[in-house]
Coordinates of C-alpha atoms in Angstrom, one line a residue:
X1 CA 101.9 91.1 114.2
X2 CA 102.0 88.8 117.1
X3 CA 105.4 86.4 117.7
X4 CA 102.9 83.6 117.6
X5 CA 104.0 81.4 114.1
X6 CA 106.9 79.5 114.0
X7 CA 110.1 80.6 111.9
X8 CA 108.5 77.4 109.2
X9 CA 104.9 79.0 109.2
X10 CA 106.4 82.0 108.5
X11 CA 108.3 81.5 105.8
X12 CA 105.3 80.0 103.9
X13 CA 102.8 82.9 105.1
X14 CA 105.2 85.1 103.1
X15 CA 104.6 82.5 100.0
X16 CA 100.9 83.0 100.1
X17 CA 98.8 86.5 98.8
X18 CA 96.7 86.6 101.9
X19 CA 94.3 88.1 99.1
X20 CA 93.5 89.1 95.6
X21 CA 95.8 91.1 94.2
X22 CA 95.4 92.7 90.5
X23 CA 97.7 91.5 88.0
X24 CA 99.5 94.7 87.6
X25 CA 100.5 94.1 91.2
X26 CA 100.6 90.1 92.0
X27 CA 103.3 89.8 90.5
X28 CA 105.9 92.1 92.6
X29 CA 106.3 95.5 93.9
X30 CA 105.4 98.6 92.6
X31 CA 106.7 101.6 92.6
X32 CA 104.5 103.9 95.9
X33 CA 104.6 106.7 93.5
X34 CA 102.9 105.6 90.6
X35 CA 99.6 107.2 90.0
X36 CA 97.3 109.5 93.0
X37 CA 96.9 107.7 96.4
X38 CA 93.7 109.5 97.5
X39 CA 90.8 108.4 99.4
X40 CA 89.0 107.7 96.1
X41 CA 91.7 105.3 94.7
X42 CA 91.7 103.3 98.6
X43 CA 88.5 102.8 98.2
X44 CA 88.4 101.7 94.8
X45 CA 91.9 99.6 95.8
X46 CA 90.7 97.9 99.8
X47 CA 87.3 96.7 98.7
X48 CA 85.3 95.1 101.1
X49 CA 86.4 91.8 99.6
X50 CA 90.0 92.5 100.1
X51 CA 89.9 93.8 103.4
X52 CA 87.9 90.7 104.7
X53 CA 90.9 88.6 102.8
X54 CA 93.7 90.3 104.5
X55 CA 96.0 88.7 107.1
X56 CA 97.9 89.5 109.9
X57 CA 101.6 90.2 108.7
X58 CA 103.8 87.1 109.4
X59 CA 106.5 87.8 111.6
X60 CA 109.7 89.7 110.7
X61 CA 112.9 87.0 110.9
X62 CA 114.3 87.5 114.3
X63 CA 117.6 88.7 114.2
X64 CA 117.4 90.4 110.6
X65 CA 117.8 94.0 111.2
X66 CA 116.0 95.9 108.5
X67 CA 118.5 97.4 106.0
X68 CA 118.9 101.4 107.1
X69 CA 116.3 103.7 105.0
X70 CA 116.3 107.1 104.8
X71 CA 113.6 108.2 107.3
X72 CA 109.9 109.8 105.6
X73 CA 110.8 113.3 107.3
X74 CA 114.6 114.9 108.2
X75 CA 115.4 114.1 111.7
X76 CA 116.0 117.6 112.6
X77 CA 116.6 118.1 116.5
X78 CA 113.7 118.6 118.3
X79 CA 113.1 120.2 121.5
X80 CA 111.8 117.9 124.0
X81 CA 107.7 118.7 124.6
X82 CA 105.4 118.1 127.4
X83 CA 104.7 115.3 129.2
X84 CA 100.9 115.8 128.1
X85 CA 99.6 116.6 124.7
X86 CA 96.8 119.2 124.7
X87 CA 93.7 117.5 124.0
X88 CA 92.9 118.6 120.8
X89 CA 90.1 116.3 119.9
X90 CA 87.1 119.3 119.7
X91 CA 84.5 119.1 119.4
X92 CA 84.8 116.0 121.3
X93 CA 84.8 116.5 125.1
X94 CA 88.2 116.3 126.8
X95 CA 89.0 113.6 128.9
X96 CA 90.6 114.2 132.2
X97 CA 94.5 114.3 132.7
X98 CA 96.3 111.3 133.8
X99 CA 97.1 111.4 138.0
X100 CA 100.2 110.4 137.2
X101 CA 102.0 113.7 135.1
X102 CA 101.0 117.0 135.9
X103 CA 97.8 118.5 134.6
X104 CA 98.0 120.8 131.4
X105 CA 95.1 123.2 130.6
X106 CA 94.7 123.5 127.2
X107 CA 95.4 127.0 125.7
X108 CA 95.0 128.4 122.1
X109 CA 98.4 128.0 121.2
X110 CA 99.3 124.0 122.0
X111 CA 102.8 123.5 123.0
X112 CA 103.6 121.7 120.1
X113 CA 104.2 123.2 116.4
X114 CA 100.5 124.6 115.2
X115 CA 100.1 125.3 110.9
X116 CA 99.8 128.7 110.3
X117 CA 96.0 128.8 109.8
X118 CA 94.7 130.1 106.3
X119 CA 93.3 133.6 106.4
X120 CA 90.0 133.9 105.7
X121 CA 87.6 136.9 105.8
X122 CA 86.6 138.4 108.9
X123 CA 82.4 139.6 108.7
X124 CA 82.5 143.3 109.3
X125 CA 85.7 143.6 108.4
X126 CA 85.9 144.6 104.9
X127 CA 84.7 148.1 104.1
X128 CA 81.6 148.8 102.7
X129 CA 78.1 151.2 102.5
X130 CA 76.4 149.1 104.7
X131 CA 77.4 146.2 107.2
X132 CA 76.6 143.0 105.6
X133 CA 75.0 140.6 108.1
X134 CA 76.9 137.7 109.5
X135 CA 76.8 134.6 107.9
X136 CA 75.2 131.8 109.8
X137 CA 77.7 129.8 112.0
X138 CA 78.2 126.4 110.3
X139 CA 76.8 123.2 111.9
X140 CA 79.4 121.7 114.0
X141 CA 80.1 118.1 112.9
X142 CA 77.9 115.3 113.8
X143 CA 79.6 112.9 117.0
X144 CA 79.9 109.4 115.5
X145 CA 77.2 107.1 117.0
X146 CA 79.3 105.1 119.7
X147 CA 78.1 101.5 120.0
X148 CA 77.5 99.8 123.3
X149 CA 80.5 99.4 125.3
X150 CA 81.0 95.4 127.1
X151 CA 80.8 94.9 130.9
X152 CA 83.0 91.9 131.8
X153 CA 86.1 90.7 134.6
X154 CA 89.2 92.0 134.7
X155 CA 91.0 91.0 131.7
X156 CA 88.3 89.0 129.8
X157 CA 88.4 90.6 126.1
X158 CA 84.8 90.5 124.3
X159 CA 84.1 91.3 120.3
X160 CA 82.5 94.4 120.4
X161 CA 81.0 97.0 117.8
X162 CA 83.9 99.1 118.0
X163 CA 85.3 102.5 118.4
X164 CA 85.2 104.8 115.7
X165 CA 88.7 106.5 116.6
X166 CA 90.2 102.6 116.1
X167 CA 90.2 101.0 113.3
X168 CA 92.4 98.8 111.0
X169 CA 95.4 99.7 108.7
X170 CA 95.6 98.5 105.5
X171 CA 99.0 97.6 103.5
X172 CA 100.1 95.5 100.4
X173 CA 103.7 94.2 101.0
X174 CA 105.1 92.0 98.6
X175 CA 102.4 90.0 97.1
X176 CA 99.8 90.0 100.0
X177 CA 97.4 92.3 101.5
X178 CA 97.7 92.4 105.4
X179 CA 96.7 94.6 108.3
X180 CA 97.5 95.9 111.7
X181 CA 95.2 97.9 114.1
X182 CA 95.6 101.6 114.6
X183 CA 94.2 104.8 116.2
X184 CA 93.8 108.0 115.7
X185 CA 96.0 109.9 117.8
X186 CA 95.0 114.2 119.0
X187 CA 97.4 116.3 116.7
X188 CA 97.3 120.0 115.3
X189 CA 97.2 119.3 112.0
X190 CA 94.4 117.0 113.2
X191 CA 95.5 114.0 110.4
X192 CA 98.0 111.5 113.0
X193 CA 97.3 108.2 113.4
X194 CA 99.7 105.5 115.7
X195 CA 100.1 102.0 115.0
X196 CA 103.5 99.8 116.2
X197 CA 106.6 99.9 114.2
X198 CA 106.8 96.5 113.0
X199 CA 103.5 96.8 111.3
X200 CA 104.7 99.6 108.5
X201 CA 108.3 99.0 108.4
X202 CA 109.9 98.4 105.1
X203 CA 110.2 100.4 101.9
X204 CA 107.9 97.6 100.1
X205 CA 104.9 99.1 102.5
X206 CA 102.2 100.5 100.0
X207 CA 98.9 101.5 99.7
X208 CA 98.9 101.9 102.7
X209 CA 95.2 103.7 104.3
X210 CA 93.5 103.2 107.7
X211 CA 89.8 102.4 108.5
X212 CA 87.7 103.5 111.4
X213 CA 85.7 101.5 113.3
X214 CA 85.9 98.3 110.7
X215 CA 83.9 95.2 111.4
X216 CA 83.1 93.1 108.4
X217 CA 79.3 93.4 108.5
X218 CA 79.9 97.4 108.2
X219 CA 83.5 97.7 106.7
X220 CA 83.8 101.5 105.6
X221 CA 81.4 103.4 108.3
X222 CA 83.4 106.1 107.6
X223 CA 85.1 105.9 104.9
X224 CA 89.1 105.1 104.3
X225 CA 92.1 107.6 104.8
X226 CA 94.8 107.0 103.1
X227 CA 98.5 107.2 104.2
X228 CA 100.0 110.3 102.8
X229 CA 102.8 110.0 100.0
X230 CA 105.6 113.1 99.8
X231 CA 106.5 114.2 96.4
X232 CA 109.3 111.5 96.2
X233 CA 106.7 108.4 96.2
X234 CA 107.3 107.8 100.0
X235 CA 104.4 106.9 102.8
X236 CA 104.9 109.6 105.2
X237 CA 105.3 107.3 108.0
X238 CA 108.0 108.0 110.9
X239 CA 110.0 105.1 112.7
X240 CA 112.7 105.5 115.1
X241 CA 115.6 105.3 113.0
X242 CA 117.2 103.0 115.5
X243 CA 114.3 100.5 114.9
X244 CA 115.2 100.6 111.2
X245 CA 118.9 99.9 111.8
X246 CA 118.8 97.6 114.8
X247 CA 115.6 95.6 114.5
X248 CA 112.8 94.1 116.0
X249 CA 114.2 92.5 118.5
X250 CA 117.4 94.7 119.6
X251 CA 114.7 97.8 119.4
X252 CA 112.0 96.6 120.5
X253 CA 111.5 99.6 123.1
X254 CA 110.2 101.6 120.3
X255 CA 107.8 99.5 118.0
X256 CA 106.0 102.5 117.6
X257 CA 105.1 104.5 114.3
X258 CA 102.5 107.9 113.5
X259 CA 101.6 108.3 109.8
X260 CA 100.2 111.0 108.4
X261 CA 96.6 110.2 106.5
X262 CA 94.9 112.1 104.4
X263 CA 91.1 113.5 103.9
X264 CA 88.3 111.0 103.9
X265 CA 86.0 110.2 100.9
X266 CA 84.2 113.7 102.1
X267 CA 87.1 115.9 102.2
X268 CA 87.2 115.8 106.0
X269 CA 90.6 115.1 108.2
X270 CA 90.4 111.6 110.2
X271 CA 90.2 113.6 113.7
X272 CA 87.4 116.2 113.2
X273 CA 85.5 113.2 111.8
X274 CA 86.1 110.4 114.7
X275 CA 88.0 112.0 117.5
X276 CA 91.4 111.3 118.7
X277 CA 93.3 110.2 121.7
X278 CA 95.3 111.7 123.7
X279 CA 99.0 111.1 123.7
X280 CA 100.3 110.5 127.3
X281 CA 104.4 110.1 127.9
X282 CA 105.5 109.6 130.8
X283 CA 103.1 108.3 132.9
X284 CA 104.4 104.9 134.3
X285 CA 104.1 101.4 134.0
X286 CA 101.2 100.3 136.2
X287 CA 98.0 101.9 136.2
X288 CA 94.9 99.9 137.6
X289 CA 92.5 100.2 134.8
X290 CA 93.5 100.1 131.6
X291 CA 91.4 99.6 128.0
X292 CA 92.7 97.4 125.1
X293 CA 91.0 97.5 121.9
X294 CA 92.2 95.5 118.7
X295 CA 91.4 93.9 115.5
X296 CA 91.8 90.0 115.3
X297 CA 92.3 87.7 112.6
X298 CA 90.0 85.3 113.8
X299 CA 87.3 88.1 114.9
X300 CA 84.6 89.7 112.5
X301 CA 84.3 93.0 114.9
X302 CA 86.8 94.7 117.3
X303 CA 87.7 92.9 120.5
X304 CA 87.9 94.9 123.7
X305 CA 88.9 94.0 127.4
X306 CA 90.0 96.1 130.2
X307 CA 92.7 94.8 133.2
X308 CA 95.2 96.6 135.1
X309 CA 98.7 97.0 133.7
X310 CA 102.2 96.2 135.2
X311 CA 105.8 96.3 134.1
X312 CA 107.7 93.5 132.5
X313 CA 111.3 93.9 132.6
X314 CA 113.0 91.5 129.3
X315 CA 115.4 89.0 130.9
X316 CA 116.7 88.4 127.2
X317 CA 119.4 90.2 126.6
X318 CA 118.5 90.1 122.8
X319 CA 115.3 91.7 123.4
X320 CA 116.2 94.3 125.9
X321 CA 114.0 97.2 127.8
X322 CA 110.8 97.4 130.4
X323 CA 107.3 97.0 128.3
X324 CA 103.9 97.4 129.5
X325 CA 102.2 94.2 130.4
X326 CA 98.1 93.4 130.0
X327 CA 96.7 89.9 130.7
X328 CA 93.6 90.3 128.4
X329 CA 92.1 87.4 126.7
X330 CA 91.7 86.4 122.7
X331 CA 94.3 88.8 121.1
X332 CA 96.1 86.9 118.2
X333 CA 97.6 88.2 115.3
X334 CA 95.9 91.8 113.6
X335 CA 95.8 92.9 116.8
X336 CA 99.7 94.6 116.6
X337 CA 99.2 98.2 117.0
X338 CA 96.1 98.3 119.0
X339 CA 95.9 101.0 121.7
X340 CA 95.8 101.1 125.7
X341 CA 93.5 103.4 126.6
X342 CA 93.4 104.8 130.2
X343 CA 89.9 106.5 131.3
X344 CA 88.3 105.7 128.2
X345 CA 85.1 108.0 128.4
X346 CA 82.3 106.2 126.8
X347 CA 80.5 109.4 125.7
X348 CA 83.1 110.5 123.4
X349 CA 84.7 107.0 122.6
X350 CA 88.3 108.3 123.0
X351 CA 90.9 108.2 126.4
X352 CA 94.4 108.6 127.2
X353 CA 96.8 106.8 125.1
X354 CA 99.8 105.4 127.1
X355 CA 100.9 102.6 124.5
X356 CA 100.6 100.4 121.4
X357 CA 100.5 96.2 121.2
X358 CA 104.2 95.9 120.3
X359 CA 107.2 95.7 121.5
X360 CA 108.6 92.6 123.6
X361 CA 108.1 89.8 121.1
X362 CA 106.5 92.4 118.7
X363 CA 103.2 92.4 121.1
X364 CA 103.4 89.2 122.9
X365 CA 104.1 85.5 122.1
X366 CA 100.3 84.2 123.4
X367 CA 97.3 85.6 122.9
X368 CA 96.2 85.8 126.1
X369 CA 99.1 88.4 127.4
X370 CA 100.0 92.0 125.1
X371 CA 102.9 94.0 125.7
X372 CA 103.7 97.7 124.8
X373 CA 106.8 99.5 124.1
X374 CA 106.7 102.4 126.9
X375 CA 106.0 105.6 125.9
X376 CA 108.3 107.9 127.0
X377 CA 110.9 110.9 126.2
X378 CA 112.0 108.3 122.3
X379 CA 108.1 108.4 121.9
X380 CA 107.7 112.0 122.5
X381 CA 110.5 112.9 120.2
X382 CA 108.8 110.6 117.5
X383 CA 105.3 112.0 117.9
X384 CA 107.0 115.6 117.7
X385 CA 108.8 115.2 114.5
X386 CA 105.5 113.6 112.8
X387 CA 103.5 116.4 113.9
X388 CA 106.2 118.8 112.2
X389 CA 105.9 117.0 109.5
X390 CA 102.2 116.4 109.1
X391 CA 101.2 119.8 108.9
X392 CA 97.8 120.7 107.3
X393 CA 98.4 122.5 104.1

């Protein structure tokens, strides 16, 4: 969501389904927990229809902090990590650290919590009369096709075929169907994706699933993930706490938010399938090339543009904190949540992820200028406790 409707446009976006609804559900909100949210039933639910009719969420009253929820996972103290995730995207390629933090050389244990892997069978390990021969390796998966990549200037944004670790996210809220953009982020249980805070926050957020590499002419390349659901009906999505209780505006530092998706159509996790970037905290305000990708309203594909980034430092003291800044051109609305990308490597379509569009203005009040929340030690913290709780089973 982009601050770009007034308070009055607002107030009738949320009077209008921005798209067919069934009439178990136009009506008014239903409970997350009623029947199986699986890959099957998103599909069946998002048809292409319905995601072409979605809308950019209308922006959340400012100064109307969200009631206090209880978080998707306990907020158990967690140790501060790295400045650098492992890259975990195999069998992508790694991409290079950033100059800017200390290089970390992946290892088989990451420093972050790993899921105890399931034993399996070792060949030649079991007795018997004779050894049985090894079974033949299995095919590693197939790298998504990556389409062609725009040259332009410095912070001219072009519609492009898309990435296949970006996509859109998906949500009914109230009556209408909306979406954000989002991207699949490098974790051990290989099943994170990150979008901003503003675009998932609320307890009337449901079916809720992301799409990779969306345009409208191919809208389901491969296949929808949904958004995880605990036991108790709840989207296992994790927000600051603080950007529950205090609001957009007061906490706007940290409109960011992982969520935990499950298998594909196929049975496969979101990363092995696309990739994932890599989380970078940490690693400063200005860098000199930066990527932005997102999903407009007014766009049938993906927009991308790349310009260098600098620090804006809120003057309001209603909106307080230093953001990210990126003068990139044509990025309204359904663009909230889209990634900045530094040293985007176009063989393997993924980079280093330094931020989110949100934050100052919930992503920027023109369409021409994006902000991010800055992603550091809050950030961190956040991304540690999803991947705690997003454990592969």
């Amino acid at each position: 969501m982009r601050g770009t409707l007034t308070v009055a446009a607002a107030a009738a976006a949320l009077l209008v389904s921005a798209g067919p609804l069934p009439a178990a559900e136009a009506g008014g909100a239903v409970p997350v927990a009623a029947g199986r949210w699986g890959a099957h039933e998103a599909e069946s639910f998002w048809t292409p229809e319905r995601m072409a009719a979605a809308r950019p969420l209308p922006p959340v009253p400012p100064q109307s902090p969200v009631a206090p929820q209880p978080p998707a996972m306990p907020d158990a103290p967690v140790s501060p990590g790295p400045t650098v995730t492992p890259d975990l995207t195999a069998p992508v390629t790694p991409v290079r650290p950033p100059a800017a933090v200390p290089a970390v050389t992946p290892s088989p244990t990451p420093d972050v919590a790993t899921p105890e892997p399931a034993p399996t069978p070792t060949p030649g390990t079991l007795p018997a009369p004779a050894p049985a021969p090894a079974p033949a390796p299995a095919p590693a998966p197939a790298r998504p096709a990556l389409p062609r990549i725009p040259a332009a200037g410095p912070g001219v944004g072009q519609d492009f075929g898309g990435l296949p670790v970006v996509g859109r996210m998906y949500l009914v809220k109230g009556g209408g169907s909306y979406f954000c953009t989002a991207s699949v982020v490098a974790s051990p249980g290989r099943n994170l994706v990150v979008s901003a805070a503003h675009c998932l926050l609320g307890a009337d957020t449901r079916q809720v699933a992301f799409v990779p590499q969306y345009t409208r002419a191919r809208p389901r390349p491969f296949g929808m993930f949904p958004v995880v659901r605990t036991s108790a009906g709840r989207s296992k999505i994790w927000i600051d706490q603080r950007y529950r209780t205090q609001g957009v505006n007061r906490a706007a530092a940290l409109d960011v938010a992982f969520a935990q998706v499950g298998p594909g159509p196929k049975g496969r996790r979101v990363q092995d399938v696309v990739g994932g970037n890599r989380l970078v905290t940490g690693a400063g305000y200005a860098h000199a090339r930066a990527t932005l990708i997102g999903h407009p309203s007014t766009a049938a594909r993906p927009r991308l543009c790349v310009n260098r980034t600098t620090k804006y430092t809120s003057t309001d003291a209603r909106i307080p904190g230093s953001f990210l800044r990126i003068a990139c051109t044509g990025y309204p609305g359904g663009t909230s949540g889209g990634p900045f990308l530094l040293r985007l490597d176009n063989r393997t379509g993924t980079g280093d992820l330094v931020g989110v569009i949100g934050g100052w203005k919930t992503g920027g009040d023109k369409p021409d200028v994006s902000y991010s929340s800055y992603f550091g030690a809050d950030i961190r913290r956040l991304y540690e406790k999803a991947v705690a709780g997003a454990k592969a089973p």
